XYZ file of C-alpha atoms in Angstrom:
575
model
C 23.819 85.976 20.008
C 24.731 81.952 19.656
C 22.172 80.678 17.653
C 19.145 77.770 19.009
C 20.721 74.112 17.978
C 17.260 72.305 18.653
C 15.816 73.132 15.535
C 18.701 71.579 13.877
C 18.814 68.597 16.159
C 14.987 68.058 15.727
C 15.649 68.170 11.701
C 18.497 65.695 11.821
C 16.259 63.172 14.018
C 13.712 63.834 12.018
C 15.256 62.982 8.660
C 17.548 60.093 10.376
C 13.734 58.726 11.337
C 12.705 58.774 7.936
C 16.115 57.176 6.590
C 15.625 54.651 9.383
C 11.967 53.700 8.094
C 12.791 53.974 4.529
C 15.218 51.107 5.324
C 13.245 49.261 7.289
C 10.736 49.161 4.655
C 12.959 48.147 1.970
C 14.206 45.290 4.430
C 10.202 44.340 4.943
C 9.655 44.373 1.184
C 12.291 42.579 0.199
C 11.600 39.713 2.948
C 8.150 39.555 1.838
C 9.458 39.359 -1.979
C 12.017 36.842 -0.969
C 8.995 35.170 0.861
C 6.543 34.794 -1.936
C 9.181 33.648 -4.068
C 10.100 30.993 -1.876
C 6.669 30.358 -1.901
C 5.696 29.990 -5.399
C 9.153 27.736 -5.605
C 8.296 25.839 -2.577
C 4.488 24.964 -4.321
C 6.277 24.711 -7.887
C 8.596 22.193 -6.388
C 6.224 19.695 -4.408
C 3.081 18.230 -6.187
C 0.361 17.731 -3.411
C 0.778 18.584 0.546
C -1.958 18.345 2.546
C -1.324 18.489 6.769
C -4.261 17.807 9.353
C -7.246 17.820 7.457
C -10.608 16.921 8.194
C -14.016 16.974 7.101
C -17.501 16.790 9.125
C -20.862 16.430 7.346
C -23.552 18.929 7.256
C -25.040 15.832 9.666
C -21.932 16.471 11.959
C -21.037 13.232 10.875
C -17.347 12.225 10.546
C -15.994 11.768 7.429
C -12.066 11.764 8.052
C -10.115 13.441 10.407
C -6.436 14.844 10.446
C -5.348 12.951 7.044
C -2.073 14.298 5.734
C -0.249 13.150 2.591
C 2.272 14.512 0.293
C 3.137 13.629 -3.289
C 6.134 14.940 -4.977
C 6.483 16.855 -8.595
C 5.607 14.423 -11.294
C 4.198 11.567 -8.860
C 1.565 9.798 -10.297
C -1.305 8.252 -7.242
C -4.472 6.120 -6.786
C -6.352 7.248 -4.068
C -8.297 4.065 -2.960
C -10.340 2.798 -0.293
C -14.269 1.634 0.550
C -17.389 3.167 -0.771
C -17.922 6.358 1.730
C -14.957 7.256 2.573
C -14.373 10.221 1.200
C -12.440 9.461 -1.708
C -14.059 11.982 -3.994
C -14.567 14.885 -1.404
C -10.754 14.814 -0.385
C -10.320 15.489 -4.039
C -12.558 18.112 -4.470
C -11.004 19.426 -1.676
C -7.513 19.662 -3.025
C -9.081 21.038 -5.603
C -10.463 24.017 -3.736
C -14.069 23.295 -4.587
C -15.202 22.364 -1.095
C -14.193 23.818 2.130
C -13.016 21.334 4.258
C -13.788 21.265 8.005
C -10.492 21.900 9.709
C -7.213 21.837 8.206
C -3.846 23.227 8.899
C -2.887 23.675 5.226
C -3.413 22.368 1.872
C -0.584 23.197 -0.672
C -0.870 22.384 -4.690
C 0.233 24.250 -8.029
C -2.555 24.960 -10.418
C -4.839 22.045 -10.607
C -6.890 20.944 -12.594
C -10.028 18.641 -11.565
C -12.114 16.004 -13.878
C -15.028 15.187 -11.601
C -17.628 12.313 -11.698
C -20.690 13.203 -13.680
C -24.207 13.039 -11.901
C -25.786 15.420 -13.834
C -24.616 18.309 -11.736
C -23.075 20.462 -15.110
C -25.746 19.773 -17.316
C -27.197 23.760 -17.208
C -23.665 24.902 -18.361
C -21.890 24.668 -21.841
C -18.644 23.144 -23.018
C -17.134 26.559 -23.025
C -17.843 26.900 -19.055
C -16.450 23.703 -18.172
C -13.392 24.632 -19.836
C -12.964 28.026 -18.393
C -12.597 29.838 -21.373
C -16.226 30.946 -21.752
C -15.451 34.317 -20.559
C -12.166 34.327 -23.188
C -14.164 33.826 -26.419
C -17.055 35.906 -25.802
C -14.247 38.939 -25.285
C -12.331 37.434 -28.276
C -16.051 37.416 -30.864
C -16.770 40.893 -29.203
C -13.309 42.451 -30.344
C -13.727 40.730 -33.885
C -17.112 42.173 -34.202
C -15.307 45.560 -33.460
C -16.366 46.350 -29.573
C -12.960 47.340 -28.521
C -13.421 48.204 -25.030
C -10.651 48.327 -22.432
C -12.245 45.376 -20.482
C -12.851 42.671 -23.007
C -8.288 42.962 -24.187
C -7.959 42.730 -20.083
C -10.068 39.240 -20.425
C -8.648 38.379 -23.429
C -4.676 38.742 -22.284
C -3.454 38.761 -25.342
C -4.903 35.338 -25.997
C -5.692 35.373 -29.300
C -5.616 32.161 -30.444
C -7.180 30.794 -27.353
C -9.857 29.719 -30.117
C -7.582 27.586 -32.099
C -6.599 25.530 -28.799
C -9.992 24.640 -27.281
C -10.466 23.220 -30.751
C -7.610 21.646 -31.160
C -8.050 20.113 -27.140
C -11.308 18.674 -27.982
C -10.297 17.337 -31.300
C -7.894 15.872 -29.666
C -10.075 13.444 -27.807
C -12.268 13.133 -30.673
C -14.808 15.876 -29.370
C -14.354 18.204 -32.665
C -18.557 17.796 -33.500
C -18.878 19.756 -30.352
C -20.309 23.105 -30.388
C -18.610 25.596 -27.597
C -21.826 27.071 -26.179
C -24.147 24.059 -26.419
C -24.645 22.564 -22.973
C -23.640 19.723 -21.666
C -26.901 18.208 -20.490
C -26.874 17.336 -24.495
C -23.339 15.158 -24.384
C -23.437 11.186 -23.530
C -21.663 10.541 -20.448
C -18.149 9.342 -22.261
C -18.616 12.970 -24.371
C -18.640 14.631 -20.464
C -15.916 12.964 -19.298
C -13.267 13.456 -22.539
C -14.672 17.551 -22.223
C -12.852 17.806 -18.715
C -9.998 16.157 -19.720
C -9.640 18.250 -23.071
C -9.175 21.188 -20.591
C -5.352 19.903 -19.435
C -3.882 20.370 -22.954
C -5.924 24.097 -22.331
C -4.637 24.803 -19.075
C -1.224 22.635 -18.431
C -2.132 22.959 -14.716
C 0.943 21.371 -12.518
C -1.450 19.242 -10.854
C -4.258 17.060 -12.260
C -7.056 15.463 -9.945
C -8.979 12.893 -11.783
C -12.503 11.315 -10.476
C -14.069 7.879 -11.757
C -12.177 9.564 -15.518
C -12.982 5.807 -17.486
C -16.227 5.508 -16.262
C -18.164 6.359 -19.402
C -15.171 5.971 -21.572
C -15.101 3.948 -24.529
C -12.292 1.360 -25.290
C -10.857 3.791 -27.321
C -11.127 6.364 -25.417
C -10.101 4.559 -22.059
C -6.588 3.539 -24.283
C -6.144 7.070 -25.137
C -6.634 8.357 -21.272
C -4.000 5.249 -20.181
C -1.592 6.255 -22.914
C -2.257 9.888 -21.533
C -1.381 9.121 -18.004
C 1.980 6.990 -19.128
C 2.865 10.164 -20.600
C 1.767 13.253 -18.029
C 4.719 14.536 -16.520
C 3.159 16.594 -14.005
C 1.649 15.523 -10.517
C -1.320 13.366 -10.538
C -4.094 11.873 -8.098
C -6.767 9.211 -9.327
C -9.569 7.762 -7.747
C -10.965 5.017 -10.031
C -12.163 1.456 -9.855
C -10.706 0.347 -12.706
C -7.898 -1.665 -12.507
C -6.062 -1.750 -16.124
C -6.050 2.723 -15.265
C -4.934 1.513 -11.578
C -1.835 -0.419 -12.941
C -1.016 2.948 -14.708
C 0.364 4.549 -11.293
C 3.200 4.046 -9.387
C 1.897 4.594 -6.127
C -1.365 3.296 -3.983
C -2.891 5.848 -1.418
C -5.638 3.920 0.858
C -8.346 5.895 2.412
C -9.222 4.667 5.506
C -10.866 5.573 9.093
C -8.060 6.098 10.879
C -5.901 7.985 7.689
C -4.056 7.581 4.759
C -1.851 4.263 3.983
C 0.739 4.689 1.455
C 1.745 1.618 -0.625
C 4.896 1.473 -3.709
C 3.914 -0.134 -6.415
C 0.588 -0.707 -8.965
C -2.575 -1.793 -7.940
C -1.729 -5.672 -8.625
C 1.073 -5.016 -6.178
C -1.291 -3.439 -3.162
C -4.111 -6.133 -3.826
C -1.122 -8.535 -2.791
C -0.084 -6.677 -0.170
C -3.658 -6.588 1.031
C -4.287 -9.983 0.681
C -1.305 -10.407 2.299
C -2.928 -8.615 5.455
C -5.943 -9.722 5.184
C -4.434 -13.693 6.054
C -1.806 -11.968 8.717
C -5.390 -10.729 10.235
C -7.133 -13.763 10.541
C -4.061 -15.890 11.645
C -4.217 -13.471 14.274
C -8.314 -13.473 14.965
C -7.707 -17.404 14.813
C -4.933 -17.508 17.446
C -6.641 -14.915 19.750
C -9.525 -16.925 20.071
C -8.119 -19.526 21.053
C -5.797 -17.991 23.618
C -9.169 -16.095 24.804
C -10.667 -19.998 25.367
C -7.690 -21.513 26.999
C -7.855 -18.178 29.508
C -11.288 -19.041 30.269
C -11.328 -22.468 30.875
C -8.131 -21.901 33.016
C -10.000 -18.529 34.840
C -12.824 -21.651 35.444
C -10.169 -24.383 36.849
C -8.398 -22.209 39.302
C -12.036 -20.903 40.481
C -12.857 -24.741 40.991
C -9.815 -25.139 42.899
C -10.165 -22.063 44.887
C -13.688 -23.202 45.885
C -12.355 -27.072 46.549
C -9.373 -25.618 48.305
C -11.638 -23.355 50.766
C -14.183 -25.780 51.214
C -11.483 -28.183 52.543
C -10.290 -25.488 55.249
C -14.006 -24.761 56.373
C -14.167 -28.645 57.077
C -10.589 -28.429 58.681
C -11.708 -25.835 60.839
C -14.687 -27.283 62.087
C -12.520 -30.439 63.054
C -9.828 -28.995 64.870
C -12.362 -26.412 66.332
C -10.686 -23.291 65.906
C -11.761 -20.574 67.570
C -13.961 -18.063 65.408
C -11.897 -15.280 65.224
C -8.616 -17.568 63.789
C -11.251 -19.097 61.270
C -12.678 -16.044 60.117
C -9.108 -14.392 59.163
C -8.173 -17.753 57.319
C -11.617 -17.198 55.677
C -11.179 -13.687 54.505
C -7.233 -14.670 53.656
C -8.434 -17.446 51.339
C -11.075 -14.767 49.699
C -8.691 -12.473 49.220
C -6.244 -14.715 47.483
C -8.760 -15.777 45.426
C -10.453 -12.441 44.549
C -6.686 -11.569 43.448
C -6.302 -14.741 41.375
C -9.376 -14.086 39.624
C -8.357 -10.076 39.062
C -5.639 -11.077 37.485
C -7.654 -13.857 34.747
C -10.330 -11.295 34.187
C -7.682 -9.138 33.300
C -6.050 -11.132 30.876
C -9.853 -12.650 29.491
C -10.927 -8.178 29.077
C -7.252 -7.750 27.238
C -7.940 -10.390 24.743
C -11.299 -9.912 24.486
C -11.033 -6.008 23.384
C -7.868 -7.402 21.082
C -10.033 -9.984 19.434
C -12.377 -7.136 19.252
C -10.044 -4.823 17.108
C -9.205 -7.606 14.561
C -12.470 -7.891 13.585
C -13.097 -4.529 13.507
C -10.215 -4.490 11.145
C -11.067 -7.367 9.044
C -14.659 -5.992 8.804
C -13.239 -3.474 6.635
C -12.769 -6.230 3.987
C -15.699 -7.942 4.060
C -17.751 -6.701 0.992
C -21.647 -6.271 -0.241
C -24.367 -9.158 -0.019
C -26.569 -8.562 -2.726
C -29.714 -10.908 -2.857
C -31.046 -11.052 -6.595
C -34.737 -12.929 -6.691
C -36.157 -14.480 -9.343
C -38.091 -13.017 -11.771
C -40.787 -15.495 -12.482
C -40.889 -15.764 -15.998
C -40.546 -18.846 -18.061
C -37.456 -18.925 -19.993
C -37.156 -17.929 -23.820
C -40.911 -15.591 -23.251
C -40.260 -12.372 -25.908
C -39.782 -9.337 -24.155
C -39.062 -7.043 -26.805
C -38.987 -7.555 -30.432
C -37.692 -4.419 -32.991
C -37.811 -4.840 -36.299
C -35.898 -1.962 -38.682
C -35.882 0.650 -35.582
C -34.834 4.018 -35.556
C -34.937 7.211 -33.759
C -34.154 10.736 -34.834
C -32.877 13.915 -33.596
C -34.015 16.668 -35.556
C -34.938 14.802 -38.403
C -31.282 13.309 -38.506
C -31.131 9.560 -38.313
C -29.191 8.693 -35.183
C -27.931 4.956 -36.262
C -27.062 4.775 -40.190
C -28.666 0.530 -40.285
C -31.939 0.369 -38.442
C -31.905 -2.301 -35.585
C -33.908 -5.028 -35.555
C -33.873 -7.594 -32.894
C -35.387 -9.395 -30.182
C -34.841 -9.886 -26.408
C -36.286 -13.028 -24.484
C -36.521 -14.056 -20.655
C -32.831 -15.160 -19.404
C -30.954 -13.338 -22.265
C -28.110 -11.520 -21.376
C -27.072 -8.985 -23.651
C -24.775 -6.387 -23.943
C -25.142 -2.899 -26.023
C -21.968 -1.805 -27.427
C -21.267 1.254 -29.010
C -18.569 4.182 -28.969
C -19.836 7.121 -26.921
C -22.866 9.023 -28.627
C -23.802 6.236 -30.772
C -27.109 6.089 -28.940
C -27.146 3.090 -26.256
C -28.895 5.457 -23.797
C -31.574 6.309 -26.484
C -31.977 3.016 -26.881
C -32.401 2.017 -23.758
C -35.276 4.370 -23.071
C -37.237 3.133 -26.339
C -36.743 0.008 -25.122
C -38.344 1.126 -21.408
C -41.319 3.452 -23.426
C -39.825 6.912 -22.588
C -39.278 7.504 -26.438
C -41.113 5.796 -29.314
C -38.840 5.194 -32.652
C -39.484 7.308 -35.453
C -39.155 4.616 -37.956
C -39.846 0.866 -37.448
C -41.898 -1.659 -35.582
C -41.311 -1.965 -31.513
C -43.022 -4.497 -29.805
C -43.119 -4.126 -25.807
C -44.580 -7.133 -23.913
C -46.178 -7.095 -20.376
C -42.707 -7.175 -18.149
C -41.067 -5.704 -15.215
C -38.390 -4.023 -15.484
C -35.292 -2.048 -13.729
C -32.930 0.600 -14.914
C -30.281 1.706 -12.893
C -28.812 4.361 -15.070
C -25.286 6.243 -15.018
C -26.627 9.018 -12.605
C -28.611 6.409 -10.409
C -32.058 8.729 -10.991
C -33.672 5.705 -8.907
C -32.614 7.165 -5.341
C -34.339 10.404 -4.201
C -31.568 12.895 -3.350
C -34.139 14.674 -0.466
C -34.767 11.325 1.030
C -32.183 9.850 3.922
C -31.201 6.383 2.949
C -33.401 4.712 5.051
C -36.491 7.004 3.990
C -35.347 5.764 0.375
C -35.822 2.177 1.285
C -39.016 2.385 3.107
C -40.494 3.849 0.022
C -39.277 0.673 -2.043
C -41.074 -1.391 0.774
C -43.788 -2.682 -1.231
C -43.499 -5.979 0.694
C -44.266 -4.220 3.905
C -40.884 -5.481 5.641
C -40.550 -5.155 9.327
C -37.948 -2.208 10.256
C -35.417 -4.899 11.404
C -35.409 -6.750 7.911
C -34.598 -3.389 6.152
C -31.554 -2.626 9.043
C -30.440 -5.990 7.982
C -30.429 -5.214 4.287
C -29.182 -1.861 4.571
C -26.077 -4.050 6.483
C -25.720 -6.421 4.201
C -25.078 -3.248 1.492
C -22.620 -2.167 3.519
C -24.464 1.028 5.354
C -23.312 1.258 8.806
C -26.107 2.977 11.283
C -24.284 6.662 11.198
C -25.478 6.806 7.500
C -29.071 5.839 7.632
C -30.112 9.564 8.134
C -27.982 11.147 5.432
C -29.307 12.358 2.190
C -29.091 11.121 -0.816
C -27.618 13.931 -2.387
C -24.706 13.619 0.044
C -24.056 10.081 -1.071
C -21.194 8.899 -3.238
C -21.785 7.201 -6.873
C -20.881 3.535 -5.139
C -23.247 4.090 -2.071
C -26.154 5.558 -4.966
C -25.342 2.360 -6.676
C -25.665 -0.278 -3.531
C -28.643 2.109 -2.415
C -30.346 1.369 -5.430
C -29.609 -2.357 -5.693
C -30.855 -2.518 -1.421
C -34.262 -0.950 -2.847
C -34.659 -3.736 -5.447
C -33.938 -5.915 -3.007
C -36.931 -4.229 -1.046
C -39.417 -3.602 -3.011
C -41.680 -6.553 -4.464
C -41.336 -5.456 -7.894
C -38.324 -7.955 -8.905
C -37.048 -7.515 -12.413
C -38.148 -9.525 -15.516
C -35.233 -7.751 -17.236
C -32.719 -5.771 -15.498
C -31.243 -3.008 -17.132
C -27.762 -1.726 -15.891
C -25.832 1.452 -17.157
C -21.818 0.779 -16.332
C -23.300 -0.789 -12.927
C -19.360 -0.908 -11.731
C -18.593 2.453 -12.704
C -18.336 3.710 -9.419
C -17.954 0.387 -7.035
C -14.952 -0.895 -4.932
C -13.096 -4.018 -5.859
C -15.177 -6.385 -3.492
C -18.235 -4.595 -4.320
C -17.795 -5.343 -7.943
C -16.812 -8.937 -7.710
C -19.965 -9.437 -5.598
C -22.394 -7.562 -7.934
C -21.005 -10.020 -10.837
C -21.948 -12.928 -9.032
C -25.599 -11.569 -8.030
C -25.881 -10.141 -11.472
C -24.172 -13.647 -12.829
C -26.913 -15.928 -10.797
C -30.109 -13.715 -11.549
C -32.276 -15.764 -13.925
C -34.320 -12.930 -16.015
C -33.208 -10.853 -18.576
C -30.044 -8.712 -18.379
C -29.632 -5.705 -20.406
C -26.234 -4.127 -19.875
C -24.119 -1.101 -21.376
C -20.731 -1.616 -19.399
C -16.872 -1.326 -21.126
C -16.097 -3.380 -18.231
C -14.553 -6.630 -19.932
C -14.359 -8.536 -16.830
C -17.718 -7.653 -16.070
C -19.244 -9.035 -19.366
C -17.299 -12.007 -19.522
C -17.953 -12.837 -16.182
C -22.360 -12.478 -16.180
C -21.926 -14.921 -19.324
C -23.448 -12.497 -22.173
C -24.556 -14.366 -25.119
C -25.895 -11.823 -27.454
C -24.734 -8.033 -28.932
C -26.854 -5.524 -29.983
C -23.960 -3.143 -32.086
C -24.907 0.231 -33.034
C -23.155 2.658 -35.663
């Protein structure tokens, strides 16, 4: 009896099938392994690509829209632009700690981001910053013998991970630091220098830097420019000052309508923009007067049309024409007329909406108005007079000479000291929040001002313009605080947004708009690195104001410009 094939047919299909899958799988895996190869080559390769991206506020207000860029491996950027922006929350974008509103994709290596400080990590400690919190409490818990699967998976075999947070906060003189305290204790340089200890930590292949001198030192901002010359990886900056600006190779401008790319330092792009800037108004200058001449030609040919027409109505009437010959030369003339006057009103709207654009464009230049009253005060009245002050933190003297000195109407004087010698303690003994523990402090009867580093003035719940009606002591009509708000450069579309959703620059001009409101004009004005966080024009107009205010300036700044420029004739030095 010949024997069934099917069952043998249905086998071999059967194990062909599986062959055939078994292959096709391999041929999937090894695509997809090829794949994320290419991948992690592809983002080891390129620095920074970012395609399409946008980001709306919370307010449905437009921040930017579809900005791309791309910086190679080892290309060193300034990111640049206005107050506003969005300078800072494209970076924290890149750096994956905001989710941006539409994008198509945004491609880095491992980054690592120094942020501007507001206050928002005081609640955590050094160790959390650094991300390597987790790391030493597995490491101490092994050494104190709980050997648990969970704290070696932590750990990784990083055993000296100890030894290198040390030796990265040494490094930028941070080696007083305790891991675990928190960093609502640290001055603002001490913040700043934390972040940056965490590169040597982490070698990320991309670094993102925000504001990074702004509470530096001059010897710390040397050793962060010295840093930068050095860094061979990829690196974005957004930062106002312009010695750290020259450091970079490359300018990125943030504006409305995207990103502007210009070779060269900062000196270089200031040129260029100047540059534009005249190209501009040549332009505004010869628009306007092409938009003139068009007019007052539109005007003659209308006066001729008119003279011309009125001459055939009395033509008519003398040769009698009959109606119906008159009234199509009428309409003919009307016509012609209406198409000669189509044809200037064209030509008026084109350069009109033109003229329009350039100073939309040159707007973008023009910079803050800051008005500055004065204070009242005679000159030379004593404002403050300490004689063999101190102050100290858990019974530990925080200056090793006490201070003794005094501060008069119209002095201008600068407090210099490296970071955590005390010039914020300082400043609130001089304001009453702290009384010295040793020494004699004499506070007069004086108005005063302090715009610190985190701008604690402004009200992060309140909209801007809720801000600056509760600085309206002198009971301004709403259109005089539109106009200020203007003349400190915030455009309608902001009015309503928090303060918390407000960049350091706009907290800063927010803050100088309310002084500017409010009825309670300085006798001394006390400013914490007041161009930390401003743009170029911003700053240059602040010095003037700040220059031309005739009461008493206090200022902590490592701006040299700055306190050359506002004329400071005194130094209070601490230890």
């Amino acid at each position: 009896m010949p024997c069934n094939p099917f069952p043998y047919k249905a086998i071999f299909i059967a194990h062909a099938t599986v062959q055939l899958a078994s292959a096709i799988r391999l041929v999937w895996l090894r695509a997809l392994s090829f794949s994320v190869r290419f991948y992690n080559l592809m983002i080891s390769m390129m620095g920074i690509s970012v395609h399409t991206l946008s980001y709306i506020h919370p307010d449905r207000e437009v921040l930017f829209q579809n900005i791309n860029l791309s910086l190679a491996k080892g290309q060193k950027a300034a990111l640049v632009g206005n107050n506003g922006t969005g300078k800072s929350t494209l970076l924290r974008i890149i750096a994956g700690d905001l989710a941006p509103s539409q994008r198509e994709a945004v491609l880095s290596g491992q980054t690592w981001y120094v942020p501007q400080h507001l206050g928002q990590y005081d609640h955590v400690s050094v160790a959390q910053v650094l991300a390597v919190d987790q790391k030493l409490d597995a490491l101490h818990a092994i050494l104190a013998g709980e050997v648990t699967p969970g704290h070696f998976t932590i750990l990784a075999d990083d055993w000296d991970i100890e030894e290198r947070v040390a030796a990265a906060l040494s490094a930028w003189d941070l080696q007083h630091l305790d891991f675990f305290q928190t960093m609502q204790s640290l001055s603002g340089g001490e913040k700043t220098k934390v972040f940056l200890a965490g590169i040597a930590i982490h070698s990320p292949d991309v670094v993102l830097l925000d504001e990074p001198s702004n509470h530096l030192d001059a010897g710390s901002r040397e050793m962060l420019y010295v840093w930068i010359r050095k860094y061979a990886g990829t690196l974005m900056v957004v930062s106002h000052d312009r010695t750290l600006l020259n450091q970079l190779d490359t300018i990125l401008e943030l504006g409305k309508t995207g990103i502007e790319v210009f070779g060269g330092n900062y000196d270089f792009y200031i040129s260029q923009k100047e540059g534009k800037l005249q190209a501009l108004q040549s332009r505004l200058d010869e628009n306007e007067k092409a938009l003139k001449l068009a007019r007052e030609k539109a005007r003659e040919v209308a006066e001729q049309r008119q003279k011309k027409e009125a001459r055939g109505k009395t033509q008519g009437q003398k040769q009698s024409l009959p109606r119906i010959i008159a009234g199509g030369r009428k309409t003919q003339a009307e016509q012609s007329t209406a198409r000669i006057m189509d044809v200037h009103g064209e030509r008026i709207d084109d350069l009109a909406e033109n003229l329009q654009q350039i100073r939309t464009q040159i707007q973008d230049y023009q910079v803050l108005k800051i008005d500055l009253r004065k204070s009242g005060l005679h000159k030379g009245k004593i404002l403050v007079e300490a004689k063999d002050i101190n102050f100290s933190y858990e019974e530990i003297k925080l200056w090793h000479f006490p201070l003794s000195f005094q501060i008069r109407s119209g002095d201008r004087i600068r407090i210099e000291g490296k970071n955590g010698s005390g010039k914020t303690t300082l400043v609130n003994l001089l304001t009453g929040v702290l009384k010295p523990t040793a020494g004699e402090l004499y506070l007069g009867d004086f108005r005063h001002i302090y715009i610190d580093q985190e701008y604690a003035l402004i009200d992060n719940a309140l909209s801007v313009f809720e801000q600056l009606q509760w600085f309206n002591v002198r009971h301004l009509p709403e259109s005089a605080l539109k106009t200020l708000l203007h003349y400190h450069q915030f455009p309608r579309e902001v009015w309503n947004r928090k303060g918390a959703g407000l960049s350091g620059g706009e907290k800063m001009k927010l803050a100088l708009c309310c002084i500017s409101a409010s009825n309670n004009m300085p006798d001394l004005l006390i400013l914490d690195e007041p161009t930390n966080n401003l743009d170029a024009h911003s700053q240059n107009v602040l010095t003037e104001a700040v220059k031309y205010f005739d009461g008493a300036v206090l200022v902590i700044s490592h701006d040299a410009f700055f306190i050359t420029e506002i004329n400071t004739d005194k130094t209070i030095f601490l230890d």
